[in-house]
PDB file of C-alpha atoms and ligand atoms in Angstrom:
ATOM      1  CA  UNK A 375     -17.507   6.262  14.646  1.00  0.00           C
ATOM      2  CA  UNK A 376     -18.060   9.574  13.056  1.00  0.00           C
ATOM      3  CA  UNK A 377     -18.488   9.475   9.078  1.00  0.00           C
ATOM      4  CA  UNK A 378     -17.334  12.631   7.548  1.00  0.00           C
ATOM      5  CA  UNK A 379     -17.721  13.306   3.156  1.00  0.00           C
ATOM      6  CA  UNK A 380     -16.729  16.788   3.263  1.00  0.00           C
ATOM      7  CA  UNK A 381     -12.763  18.055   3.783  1.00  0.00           C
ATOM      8  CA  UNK A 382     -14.495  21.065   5.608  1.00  0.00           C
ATOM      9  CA  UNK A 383     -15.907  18.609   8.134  1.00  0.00           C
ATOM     10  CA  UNK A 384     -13.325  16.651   8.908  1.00  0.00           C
ATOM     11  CA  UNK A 385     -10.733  19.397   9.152  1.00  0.00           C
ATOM     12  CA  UNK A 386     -13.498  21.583  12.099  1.00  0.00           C
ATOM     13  CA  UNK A 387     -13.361  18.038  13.478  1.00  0.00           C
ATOM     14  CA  UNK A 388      -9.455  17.209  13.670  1.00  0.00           C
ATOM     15  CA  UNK A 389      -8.740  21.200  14.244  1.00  0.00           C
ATOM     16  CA  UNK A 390     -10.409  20.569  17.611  1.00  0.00           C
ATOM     17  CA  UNK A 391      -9.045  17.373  18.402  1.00  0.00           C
ATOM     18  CA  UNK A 392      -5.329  18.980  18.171  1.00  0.00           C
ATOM     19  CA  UNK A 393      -6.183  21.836  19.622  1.00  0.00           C
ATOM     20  CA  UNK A 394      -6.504  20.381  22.631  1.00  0.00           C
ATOM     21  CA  UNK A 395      -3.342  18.080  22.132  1.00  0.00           C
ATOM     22  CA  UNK A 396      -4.840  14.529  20.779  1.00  0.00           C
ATOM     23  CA  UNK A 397      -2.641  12.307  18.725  1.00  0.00           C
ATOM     24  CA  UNK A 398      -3.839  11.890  15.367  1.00  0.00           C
ATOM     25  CA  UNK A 399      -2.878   8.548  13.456  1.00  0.00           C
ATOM     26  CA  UNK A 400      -4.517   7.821  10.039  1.00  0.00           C
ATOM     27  CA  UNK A 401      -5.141   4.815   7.727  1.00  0.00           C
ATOM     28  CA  UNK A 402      -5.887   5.810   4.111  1.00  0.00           C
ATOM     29  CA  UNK A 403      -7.410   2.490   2.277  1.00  0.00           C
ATOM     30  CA  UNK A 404      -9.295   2.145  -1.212  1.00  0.00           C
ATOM     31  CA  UNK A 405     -12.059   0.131   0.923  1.00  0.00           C
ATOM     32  CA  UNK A 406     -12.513  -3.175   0.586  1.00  0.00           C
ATOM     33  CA  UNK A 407     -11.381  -4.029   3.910  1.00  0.00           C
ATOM     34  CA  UNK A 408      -9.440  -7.215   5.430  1.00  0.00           C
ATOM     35  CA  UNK A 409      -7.635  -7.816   8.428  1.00  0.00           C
ATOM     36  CA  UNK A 410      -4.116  -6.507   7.119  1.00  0.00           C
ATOM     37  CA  UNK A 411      -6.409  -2.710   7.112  1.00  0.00           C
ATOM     38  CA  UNK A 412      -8.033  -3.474  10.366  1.00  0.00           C
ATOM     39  CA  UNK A 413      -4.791  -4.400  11.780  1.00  0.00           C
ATOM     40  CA  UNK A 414      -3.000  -0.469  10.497  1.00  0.00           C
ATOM     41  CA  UNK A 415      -5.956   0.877  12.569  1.00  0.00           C
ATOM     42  CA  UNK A 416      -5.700  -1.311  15.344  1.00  0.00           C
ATOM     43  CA  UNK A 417      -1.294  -0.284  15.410  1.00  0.00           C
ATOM     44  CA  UNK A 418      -2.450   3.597  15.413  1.00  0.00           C
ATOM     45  CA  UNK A 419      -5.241   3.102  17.893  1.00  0.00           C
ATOM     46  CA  UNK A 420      -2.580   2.108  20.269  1.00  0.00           C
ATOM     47  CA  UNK A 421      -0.416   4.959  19.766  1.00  0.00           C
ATOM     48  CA  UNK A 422      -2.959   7.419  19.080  1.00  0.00           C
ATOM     49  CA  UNK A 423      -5.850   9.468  20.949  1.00  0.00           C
ATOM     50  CA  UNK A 424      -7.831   9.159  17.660  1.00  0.00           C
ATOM     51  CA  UNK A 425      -7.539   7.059  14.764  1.00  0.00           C
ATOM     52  CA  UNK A 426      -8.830   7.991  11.147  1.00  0.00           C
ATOM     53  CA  UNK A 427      -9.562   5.957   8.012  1.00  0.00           C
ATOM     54  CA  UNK A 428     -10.076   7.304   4.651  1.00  0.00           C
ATOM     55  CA  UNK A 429     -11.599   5.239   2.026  1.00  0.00           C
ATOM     56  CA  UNK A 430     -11.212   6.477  -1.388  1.00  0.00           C
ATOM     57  CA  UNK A 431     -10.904   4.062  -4.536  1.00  0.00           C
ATOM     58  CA  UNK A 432      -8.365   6.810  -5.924  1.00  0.00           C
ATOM     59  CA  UNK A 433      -8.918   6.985 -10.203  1.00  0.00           C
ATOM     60  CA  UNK A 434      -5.744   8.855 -10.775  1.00  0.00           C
ATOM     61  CA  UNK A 435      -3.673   6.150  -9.418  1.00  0.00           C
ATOM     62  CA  UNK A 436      -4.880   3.466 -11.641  1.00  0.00           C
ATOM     63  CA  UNK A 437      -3.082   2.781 -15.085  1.00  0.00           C
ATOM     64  CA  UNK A 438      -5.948   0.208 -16.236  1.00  0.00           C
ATOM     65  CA  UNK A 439      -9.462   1.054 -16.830  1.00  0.00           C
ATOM     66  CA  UNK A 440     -10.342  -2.370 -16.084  1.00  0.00           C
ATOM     67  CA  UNK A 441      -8.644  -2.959 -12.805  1.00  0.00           C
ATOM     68  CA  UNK A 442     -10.597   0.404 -11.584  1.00  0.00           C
ATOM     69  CA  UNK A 443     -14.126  -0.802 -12.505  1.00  0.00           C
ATOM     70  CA  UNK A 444     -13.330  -4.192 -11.116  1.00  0.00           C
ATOM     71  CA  UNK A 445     -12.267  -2.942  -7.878  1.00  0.00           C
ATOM     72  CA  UNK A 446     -14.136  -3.948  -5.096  1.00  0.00           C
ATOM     73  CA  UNK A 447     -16.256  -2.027  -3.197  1.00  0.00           C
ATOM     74  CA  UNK A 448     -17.785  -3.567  -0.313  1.00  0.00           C
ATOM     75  CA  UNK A 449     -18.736  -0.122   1.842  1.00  0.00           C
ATOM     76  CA  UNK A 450     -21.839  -1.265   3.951  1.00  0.00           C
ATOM     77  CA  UNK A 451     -19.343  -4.072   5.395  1.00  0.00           C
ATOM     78  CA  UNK A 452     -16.170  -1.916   5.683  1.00  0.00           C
ATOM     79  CA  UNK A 453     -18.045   0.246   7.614  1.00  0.00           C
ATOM     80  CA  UNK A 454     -18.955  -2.010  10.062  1.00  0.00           C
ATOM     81  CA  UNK A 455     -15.812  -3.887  10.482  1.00  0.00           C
ATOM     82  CA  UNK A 456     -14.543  -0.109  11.292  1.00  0.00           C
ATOM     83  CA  UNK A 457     -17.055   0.266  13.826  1.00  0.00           C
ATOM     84  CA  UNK A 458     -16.144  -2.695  15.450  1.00  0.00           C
ATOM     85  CA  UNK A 459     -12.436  -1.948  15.394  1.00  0.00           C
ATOM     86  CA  UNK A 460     -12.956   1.480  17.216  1.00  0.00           C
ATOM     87  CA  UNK A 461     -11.731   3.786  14.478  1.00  0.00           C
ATOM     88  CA  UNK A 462     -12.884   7.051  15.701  1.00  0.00           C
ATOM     89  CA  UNK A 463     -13.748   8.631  12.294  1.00  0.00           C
ATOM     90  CA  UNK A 464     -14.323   7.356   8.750  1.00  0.00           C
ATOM     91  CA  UNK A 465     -13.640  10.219   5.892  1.00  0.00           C
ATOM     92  CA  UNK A 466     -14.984   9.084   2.831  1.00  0.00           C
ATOM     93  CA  UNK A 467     -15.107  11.600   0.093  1.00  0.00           C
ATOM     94  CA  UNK A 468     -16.303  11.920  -3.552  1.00  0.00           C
ATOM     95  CA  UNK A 469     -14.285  12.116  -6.587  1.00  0.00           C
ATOM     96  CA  UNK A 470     -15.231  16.011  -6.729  1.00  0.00           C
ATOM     97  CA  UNK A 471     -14.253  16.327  -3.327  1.00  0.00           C
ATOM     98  CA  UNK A 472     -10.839  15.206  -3.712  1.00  0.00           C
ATOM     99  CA  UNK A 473     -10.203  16.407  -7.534  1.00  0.00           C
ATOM    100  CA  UNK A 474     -12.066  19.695  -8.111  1.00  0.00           C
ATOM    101  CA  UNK A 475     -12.410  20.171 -11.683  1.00  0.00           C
ATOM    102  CA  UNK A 476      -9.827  22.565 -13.053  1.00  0.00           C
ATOM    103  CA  UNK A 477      -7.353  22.321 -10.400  1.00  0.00           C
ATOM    104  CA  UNK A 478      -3.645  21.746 -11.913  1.00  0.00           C
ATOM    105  CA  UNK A 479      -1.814  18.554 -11.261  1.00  0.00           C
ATOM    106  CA  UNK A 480       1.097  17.931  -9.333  1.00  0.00           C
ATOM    107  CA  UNK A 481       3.957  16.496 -10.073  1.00  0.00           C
ATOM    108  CA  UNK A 482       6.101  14.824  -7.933  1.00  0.00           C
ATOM    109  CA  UNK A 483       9.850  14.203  -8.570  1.00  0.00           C
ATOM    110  CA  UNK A 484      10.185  10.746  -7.381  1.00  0.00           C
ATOM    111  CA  UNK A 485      13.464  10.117  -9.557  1.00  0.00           C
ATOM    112  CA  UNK A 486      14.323   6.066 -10.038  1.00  0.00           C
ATOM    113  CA  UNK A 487      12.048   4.830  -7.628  1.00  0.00           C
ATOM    114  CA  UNK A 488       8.708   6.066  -9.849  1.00  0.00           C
ATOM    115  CA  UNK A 489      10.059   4.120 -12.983  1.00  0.00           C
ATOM    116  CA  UNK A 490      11.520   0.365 -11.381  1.00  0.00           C
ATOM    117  CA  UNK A 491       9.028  -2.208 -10.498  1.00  0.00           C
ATOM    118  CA  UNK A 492       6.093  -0.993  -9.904  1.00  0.00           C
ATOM    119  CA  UNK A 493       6.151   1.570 -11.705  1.00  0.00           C
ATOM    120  CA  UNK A 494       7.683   0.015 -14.625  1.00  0.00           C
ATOM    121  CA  UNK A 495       4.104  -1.913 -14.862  1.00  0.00           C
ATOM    122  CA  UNK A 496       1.721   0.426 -13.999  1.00  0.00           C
ATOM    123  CA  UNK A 497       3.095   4.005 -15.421  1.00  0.00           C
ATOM    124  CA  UNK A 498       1.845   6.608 -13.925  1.00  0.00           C
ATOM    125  CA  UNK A 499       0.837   5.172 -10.875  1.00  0.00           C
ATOM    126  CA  UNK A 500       2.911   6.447  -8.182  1.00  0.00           C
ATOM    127  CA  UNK A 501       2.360   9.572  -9.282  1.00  0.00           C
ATOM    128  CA  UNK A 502      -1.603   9.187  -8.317  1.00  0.00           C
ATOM    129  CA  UNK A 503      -0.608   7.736  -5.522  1.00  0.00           C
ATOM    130  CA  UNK A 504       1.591  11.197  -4.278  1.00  0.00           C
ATOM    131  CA  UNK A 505      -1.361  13.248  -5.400  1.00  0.00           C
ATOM    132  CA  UNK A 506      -4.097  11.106  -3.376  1.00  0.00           C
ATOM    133  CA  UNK A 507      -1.872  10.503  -0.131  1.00  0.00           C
ATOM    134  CA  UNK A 508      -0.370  14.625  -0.507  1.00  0.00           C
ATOM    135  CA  UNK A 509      -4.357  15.414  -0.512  1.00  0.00           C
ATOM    136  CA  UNK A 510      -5.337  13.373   2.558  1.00  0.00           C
ATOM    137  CA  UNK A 511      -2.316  14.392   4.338  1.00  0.00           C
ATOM    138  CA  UNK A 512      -2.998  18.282   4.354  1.00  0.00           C
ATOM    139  CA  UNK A 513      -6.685  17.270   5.404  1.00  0.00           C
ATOM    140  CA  UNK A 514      -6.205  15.088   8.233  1.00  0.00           C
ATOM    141  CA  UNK A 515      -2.268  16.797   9.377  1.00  0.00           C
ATOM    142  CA  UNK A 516      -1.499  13.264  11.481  1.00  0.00           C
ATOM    143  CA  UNK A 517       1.119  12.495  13.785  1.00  0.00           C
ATOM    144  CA  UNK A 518       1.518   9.649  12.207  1.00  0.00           C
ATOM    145  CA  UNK A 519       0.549   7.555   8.834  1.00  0.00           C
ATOM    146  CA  UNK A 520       0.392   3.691   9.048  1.00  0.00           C
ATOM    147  CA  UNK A 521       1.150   1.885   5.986  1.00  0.00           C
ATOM    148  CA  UNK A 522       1.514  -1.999   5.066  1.00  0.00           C
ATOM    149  CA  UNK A 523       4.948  -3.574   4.287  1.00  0.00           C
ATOM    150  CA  UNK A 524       2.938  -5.653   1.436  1.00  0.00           C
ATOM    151  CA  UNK A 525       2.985  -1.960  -0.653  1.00  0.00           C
ATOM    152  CA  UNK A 526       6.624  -1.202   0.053  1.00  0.00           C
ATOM    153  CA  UNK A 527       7.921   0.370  -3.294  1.00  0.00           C
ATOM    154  CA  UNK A 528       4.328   2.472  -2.084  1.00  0.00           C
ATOM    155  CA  UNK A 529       5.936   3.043   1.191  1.00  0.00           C
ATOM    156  CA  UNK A 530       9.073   4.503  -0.327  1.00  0.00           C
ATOM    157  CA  UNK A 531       7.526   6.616  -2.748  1.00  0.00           C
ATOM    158  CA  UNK A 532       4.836   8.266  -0.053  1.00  0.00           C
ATOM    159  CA  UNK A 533       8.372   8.872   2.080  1.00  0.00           C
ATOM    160  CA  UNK A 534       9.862  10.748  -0.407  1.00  0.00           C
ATOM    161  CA  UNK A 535       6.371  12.396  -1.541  1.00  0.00           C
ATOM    162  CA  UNK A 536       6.128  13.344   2.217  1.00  0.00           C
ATOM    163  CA  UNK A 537      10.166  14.705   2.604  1.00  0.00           C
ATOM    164  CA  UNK A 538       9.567  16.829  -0.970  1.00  0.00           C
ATOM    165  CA  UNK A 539       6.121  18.550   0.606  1.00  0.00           C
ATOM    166  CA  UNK A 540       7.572  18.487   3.871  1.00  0.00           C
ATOM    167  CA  UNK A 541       4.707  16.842   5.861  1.00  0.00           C
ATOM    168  CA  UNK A 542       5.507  17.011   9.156  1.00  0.00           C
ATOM    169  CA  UNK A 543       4.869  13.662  10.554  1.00  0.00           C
ATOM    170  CA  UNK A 544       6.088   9.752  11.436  1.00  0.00           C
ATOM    171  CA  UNK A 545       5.057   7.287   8.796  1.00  0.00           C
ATOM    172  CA  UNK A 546       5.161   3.739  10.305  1.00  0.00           C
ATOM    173  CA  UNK A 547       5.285   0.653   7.869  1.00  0.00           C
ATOM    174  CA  UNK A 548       3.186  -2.071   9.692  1.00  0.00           C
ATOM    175  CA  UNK A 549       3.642  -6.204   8.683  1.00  0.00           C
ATOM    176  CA  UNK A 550       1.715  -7.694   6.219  1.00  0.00           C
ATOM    177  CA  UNK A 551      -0.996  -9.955   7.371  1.00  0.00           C
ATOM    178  CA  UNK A 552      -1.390 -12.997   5.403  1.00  0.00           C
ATOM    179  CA  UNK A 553      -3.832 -15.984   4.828  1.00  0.00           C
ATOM    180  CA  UNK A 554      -3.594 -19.301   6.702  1.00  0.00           C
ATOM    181  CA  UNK A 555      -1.386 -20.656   3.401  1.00  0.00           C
ATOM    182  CA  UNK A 556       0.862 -17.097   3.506  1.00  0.00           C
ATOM    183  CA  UNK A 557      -1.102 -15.351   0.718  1.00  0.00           C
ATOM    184  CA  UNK A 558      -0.504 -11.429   1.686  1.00  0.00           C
ATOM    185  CA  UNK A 559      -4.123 -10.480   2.179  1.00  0.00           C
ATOM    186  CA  UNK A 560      -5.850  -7.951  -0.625  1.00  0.00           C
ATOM    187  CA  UNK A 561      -8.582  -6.389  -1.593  1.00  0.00           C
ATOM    188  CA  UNK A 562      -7.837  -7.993  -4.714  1.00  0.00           C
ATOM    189  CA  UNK A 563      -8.010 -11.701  -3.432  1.00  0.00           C
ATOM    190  CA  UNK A 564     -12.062 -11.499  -3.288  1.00  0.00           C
ATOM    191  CA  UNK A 565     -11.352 -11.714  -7.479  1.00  0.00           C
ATOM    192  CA  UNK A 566      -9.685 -15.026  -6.784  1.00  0.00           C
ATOM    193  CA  UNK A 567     -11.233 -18.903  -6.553  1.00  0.00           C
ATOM    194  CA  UNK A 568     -10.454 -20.606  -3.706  1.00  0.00           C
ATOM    195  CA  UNK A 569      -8.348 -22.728  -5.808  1.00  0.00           C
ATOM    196  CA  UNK A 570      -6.257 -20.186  -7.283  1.00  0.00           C
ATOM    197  CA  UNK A 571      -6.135 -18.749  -3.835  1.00  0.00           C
ATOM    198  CA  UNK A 572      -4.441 -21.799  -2.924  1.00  0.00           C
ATOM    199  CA  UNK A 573      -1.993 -21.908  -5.867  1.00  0.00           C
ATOM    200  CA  UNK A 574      -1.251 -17.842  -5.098  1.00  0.00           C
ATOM    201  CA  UNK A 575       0.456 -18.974  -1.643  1.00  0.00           C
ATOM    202  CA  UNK A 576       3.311 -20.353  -3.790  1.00  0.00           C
ATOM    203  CA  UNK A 577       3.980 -16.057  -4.346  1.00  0.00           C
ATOM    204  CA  UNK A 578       5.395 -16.399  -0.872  1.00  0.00           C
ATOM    205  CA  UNK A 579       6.784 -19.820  -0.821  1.00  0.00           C
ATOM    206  CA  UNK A 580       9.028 -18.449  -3.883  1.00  0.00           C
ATOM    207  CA  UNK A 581      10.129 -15.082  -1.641  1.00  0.00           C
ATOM    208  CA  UNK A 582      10.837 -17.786   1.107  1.00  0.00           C
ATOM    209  CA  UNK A 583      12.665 -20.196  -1.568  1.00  0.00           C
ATOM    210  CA  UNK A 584      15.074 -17.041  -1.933  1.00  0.00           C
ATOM    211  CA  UNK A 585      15.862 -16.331   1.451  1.00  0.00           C
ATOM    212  CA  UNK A 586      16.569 -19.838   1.840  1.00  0.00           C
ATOM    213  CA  UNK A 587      19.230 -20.326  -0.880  1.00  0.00           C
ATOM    214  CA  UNK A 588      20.324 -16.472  -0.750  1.00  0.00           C
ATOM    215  CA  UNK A 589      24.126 -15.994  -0.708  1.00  0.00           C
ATOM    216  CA  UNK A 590      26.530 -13.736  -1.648  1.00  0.00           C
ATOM    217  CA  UNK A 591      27.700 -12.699  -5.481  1.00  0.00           C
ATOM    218  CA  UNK A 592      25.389 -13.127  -8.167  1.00  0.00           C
ATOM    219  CA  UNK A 593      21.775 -13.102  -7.268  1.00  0.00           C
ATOM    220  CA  UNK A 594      20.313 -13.979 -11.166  1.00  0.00           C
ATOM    221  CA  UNK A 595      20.090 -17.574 -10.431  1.00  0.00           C
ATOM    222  CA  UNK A 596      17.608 -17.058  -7.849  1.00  0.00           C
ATOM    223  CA  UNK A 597      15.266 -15.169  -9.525  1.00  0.00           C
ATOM    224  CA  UNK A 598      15.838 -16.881 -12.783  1.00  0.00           C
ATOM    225  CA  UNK A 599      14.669 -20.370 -10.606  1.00  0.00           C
ATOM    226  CA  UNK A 600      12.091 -18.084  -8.873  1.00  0.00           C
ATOM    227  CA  UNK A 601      10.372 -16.616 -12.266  1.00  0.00           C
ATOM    228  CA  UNK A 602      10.037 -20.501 -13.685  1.00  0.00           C
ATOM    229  CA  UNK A 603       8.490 -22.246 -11.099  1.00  0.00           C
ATOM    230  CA  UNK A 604       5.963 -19.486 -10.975  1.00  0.00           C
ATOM    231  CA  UNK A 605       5.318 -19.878 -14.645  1.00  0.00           C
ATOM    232  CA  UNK A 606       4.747 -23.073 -14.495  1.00  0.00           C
ATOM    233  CA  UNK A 607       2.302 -23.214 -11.973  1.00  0.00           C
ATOM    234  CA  UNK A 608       0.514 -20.637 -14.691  1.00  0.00           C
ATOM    235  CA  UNK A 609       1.451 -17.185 -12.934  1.00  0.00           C
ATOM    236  CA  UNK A 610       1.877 -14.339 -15.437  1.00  0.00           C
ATOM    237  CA  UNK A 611       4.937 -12.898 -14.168  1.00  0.00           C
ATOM    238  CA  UNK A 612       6.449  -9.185 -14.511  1.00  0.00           C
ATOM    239  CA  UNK A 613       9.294  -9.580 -11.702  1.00  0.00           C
ATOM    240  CA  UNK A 614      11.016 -11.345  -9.467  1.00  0.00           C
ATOM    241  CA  UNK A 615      13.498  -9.243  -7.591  1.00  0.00           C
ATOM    242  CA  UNK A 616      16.363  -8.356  -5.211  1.00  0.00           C
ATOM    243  CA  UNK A 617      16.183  -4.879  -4.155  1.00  0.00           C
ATOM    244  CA  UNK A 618      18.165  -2.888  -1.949  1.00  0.00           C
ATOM    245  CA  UNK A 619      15.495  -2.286   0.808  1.00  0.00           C
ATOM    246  CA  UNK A 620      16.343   1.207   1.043  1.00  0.00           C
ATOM    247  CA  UNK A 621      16.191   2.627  -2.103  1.00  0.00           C
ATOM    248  CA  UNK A 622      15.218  -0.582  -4.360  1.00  0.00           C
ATOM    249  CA  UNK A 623      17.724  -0.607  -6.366  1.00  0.00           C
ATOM    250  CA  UNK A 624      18.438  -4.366  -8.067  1.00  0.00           C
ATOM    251  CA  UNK A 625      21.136  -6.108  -6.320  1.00  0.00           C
ATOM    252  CA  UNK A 626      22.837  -8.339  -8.945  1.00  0.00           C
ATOM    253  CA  UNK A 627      26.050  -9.072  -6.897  1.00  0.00           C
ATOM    254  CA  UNK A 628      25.311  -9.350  -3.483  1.00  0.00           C
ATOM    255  CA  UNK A 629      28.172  -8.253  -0.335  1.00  0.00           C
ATOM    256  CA  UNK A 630      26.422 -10.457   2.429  1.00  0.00           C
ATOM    257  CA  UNK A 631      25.996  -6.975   3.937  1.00  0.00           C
ATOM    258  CA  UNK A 632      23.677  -4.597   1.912  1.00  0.00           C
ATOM    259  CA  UNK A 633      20.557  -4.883   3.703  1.00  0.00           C
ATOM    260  CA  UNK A 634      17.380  -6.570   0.852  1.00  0.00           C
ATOM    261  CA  UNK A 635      14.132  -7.244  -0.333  1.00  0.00           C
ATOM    262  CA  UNK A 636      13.141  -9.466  -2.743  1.00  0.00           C
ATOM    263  CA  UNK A 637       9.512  -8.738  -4.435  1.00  0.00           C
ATOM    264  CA  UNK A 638       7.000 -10.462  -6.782  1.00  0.00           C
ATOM    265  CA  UNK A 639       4.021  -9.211  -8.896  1.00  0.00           C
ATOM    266  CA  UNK A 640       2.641 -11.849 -11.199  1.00  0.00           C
ATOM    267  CA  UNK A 641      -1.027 -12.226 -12.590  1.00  0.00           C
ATOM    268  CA  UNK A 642      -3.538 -15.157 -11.878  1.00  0.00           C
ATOM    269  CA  UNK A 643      -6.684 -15.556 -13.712  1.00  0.00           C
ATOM    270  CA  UNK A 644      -6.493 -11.719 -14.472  1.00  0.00           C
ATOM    271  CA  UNK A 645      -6.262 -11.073 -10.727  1.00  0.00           C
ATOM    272  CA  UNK A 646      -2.277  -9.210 -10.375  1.00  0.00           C
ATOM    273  CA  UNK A 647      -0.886  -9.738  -7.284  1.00  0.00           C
ATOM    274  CA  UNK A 648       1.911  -8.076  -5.507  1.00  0.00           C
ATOM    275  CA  UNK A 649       4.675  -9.796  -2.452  1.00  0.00           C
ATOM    276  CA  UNK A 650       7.524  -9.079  -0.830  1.00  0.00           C
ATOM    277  CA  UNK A 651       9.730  -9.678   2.217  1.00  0.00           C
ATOM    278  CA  UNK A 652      13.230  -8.327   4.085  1.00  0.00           C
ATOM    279  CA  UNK A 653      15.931 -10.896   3.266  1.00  0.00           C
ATOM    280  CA  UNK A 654      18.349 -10.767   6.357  1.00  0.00           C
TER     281      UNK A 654
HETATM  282  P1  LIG B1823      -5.274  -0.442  -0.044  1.00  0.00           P
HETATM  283  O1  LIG B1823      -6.678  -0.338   0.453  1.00  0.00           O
HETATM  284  O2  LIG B1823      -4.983  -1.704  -0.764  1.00  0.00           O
HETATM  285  O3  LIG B1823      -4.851   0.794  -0.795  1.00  0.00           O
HETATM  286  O4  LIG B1823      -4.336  -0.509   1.247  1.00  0.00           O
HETATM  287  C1  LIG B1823      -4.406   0.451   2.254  1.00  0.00           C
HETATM  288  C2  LIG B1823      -3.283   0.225   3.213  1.00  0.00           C
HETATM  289  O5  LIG B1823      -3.381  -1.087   3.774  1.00  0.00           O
HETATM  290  C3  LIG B1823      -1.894   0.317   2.551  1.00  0.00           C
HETATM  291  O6  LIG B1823      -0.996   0.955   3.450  1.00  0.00           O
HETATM  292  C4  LIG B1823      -1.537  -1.132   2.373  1.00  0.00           C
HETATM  293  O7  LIG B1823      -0.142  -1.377   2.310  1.00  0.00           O
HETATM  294  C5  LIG B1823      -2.145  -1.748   3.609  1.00  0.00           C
HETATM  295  N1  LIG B1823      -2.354  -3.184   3.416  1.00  0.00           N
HETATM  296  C6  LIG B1823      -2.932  -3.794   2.357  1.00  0.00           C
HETATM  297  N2  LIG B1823      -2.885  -5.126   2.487  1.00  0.00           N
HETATM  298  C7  LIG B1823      -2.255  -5.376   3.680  1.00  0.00           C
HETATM  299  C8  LIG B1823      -1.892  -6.556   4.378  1.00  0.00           C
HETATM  300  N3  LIG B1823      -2.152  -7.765   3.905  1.00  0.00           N
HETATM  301  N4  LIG B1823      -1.265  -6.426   5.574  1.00  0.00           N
HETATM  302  C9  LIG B1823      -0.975  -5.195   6.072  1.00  0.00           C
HETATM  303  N5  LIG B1823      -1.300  -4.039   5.452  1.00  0.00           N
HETATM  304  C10 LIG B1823      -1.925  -4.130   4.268  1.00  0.00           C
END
């Protein structure tokens, strides 16, 4: 694997890869890598001549100073496991690489999706997202950009990021991989005990719960049963939700058409955790 810190680098690099008419698929990560990233890279090796990661624990995308400096970084081992998973090249830049000092910010014009949510919890979030993902997209110009189902309001917002700066390329939303008791694997779950590990597979049991007893008209009850069993097994919860899974919009009356999601983010011993799955 070839480790690259500098966009000029990379981009001689890729420039001669598609000049000679390789498929380029890329997995941007913040690091701290589990099997859900090593199985993005493993998707795009089989569709792609060359694979790249990025690993940048993006500041702009983080509403809390506290979640930032407690994210982990666990680089010696990341690269290693990337080795071993034959990704072809590693870019791994500095802050001043990717945010030189003066440049003006972008905004991006997300409309509803940038406020529900996600982004109703962590303002200004999306936005860093667009900025960091719009970045490593005009670096590394892929033919395709793998992305895990477990961020889906993330998935949504990079598609629209990607139609509004007209990137020319396939995204591809890959499953989430999950622990042994259905907890979605995270960078975040090293911050967990095993015990509350344990007690954060009940994030999924609830999504389940709600497929089980889904039916059509009013979907409140659901998520009303969903948010009280979670807090009182001591989750912190912001949502439970039904979402339209193509825009995200709630779905409080539901046709037993309109195709869904339902997501969770609640909080654990400070650690905040994020879930979701299709309904039908
Ligand atoms: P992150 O490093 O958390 O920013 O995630 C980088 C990419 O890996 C994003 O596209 C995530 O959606 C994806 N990802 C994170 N966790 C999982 C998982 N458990 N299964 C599949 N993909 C994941």
């Amino acid at each position: 694997m070839i480790l690259v810190k500098k966009k000029i680098d990379l981009d001689n690099l890729l420039q001669s890869y598609r000049a000679t008419g390789h498929r380029i698929g890329f997995v941007p990560t913040m690091g701290a890598l589990h099997e859900g990233h090593l199985a993005l890279i493993k998707t795009s090796k089989s569709q792609n001549d060359y694979t790249v990661c990025s690993i940048f624990i993006n500041p702009t995308q983080f509403n809390n100073a506290a979640d930032f400096e407690k994210y982990p970084i666990t680089l010696e081992q990341d690269i290693n496991l990337l080795e071993a998973a034959g990704c072809d090249l590693l870019f791994l830049p500095s802050v001043a690489e990717m945010y030189p000092v003066g440049e003006p910010v972008m905004h991006y014009d997300l409309g509803a999706l940038e406020n529900i949510l996600e982004g109703k919890y962590r303002p200004g979030h999306f936005q860093g997202v667009c900025r960091i993902v719009d970045k490593l997209l005009d670096d590394t110009k892929p033919h395709t950009l793998y992305l895990g189902q477990k961020d889906y309001q993330q998935y949504m917002v990079v598609r629209k990021m990607t139609s509004l700066r007209n990137h020319q390329l396939k995204i591809q939303l890959c499953d989430t991989l999950r622990e042994p008791n259905g907890l979605a694997m995270s960078s975040r779950n090293m911050r967990l005990s095993e015990a509350d590990k344990q007690k954060a597979g009940a994030l999924i049991d609830t999504l389940r719960k709600i497929e089980q007893a889904l039916h059509t008209g009013d979907t409140s009850i659901l998520l009303q049963d969903a948010k009280s069993f979670l807090t009182s097994l001591g989750f912190e919860v912001d949502y439970v939700a039904i979402a339209s899974a193509e825009d995200l919009a709630p779905v409080a009356d539901w046709d037993g058409e309109q195709k869904l999601v339902a997501l969770v983010a609640a909080t654990l011993s400070e650690v905040r955790l994020i879930d979701n799955i299709f309904l039908n």
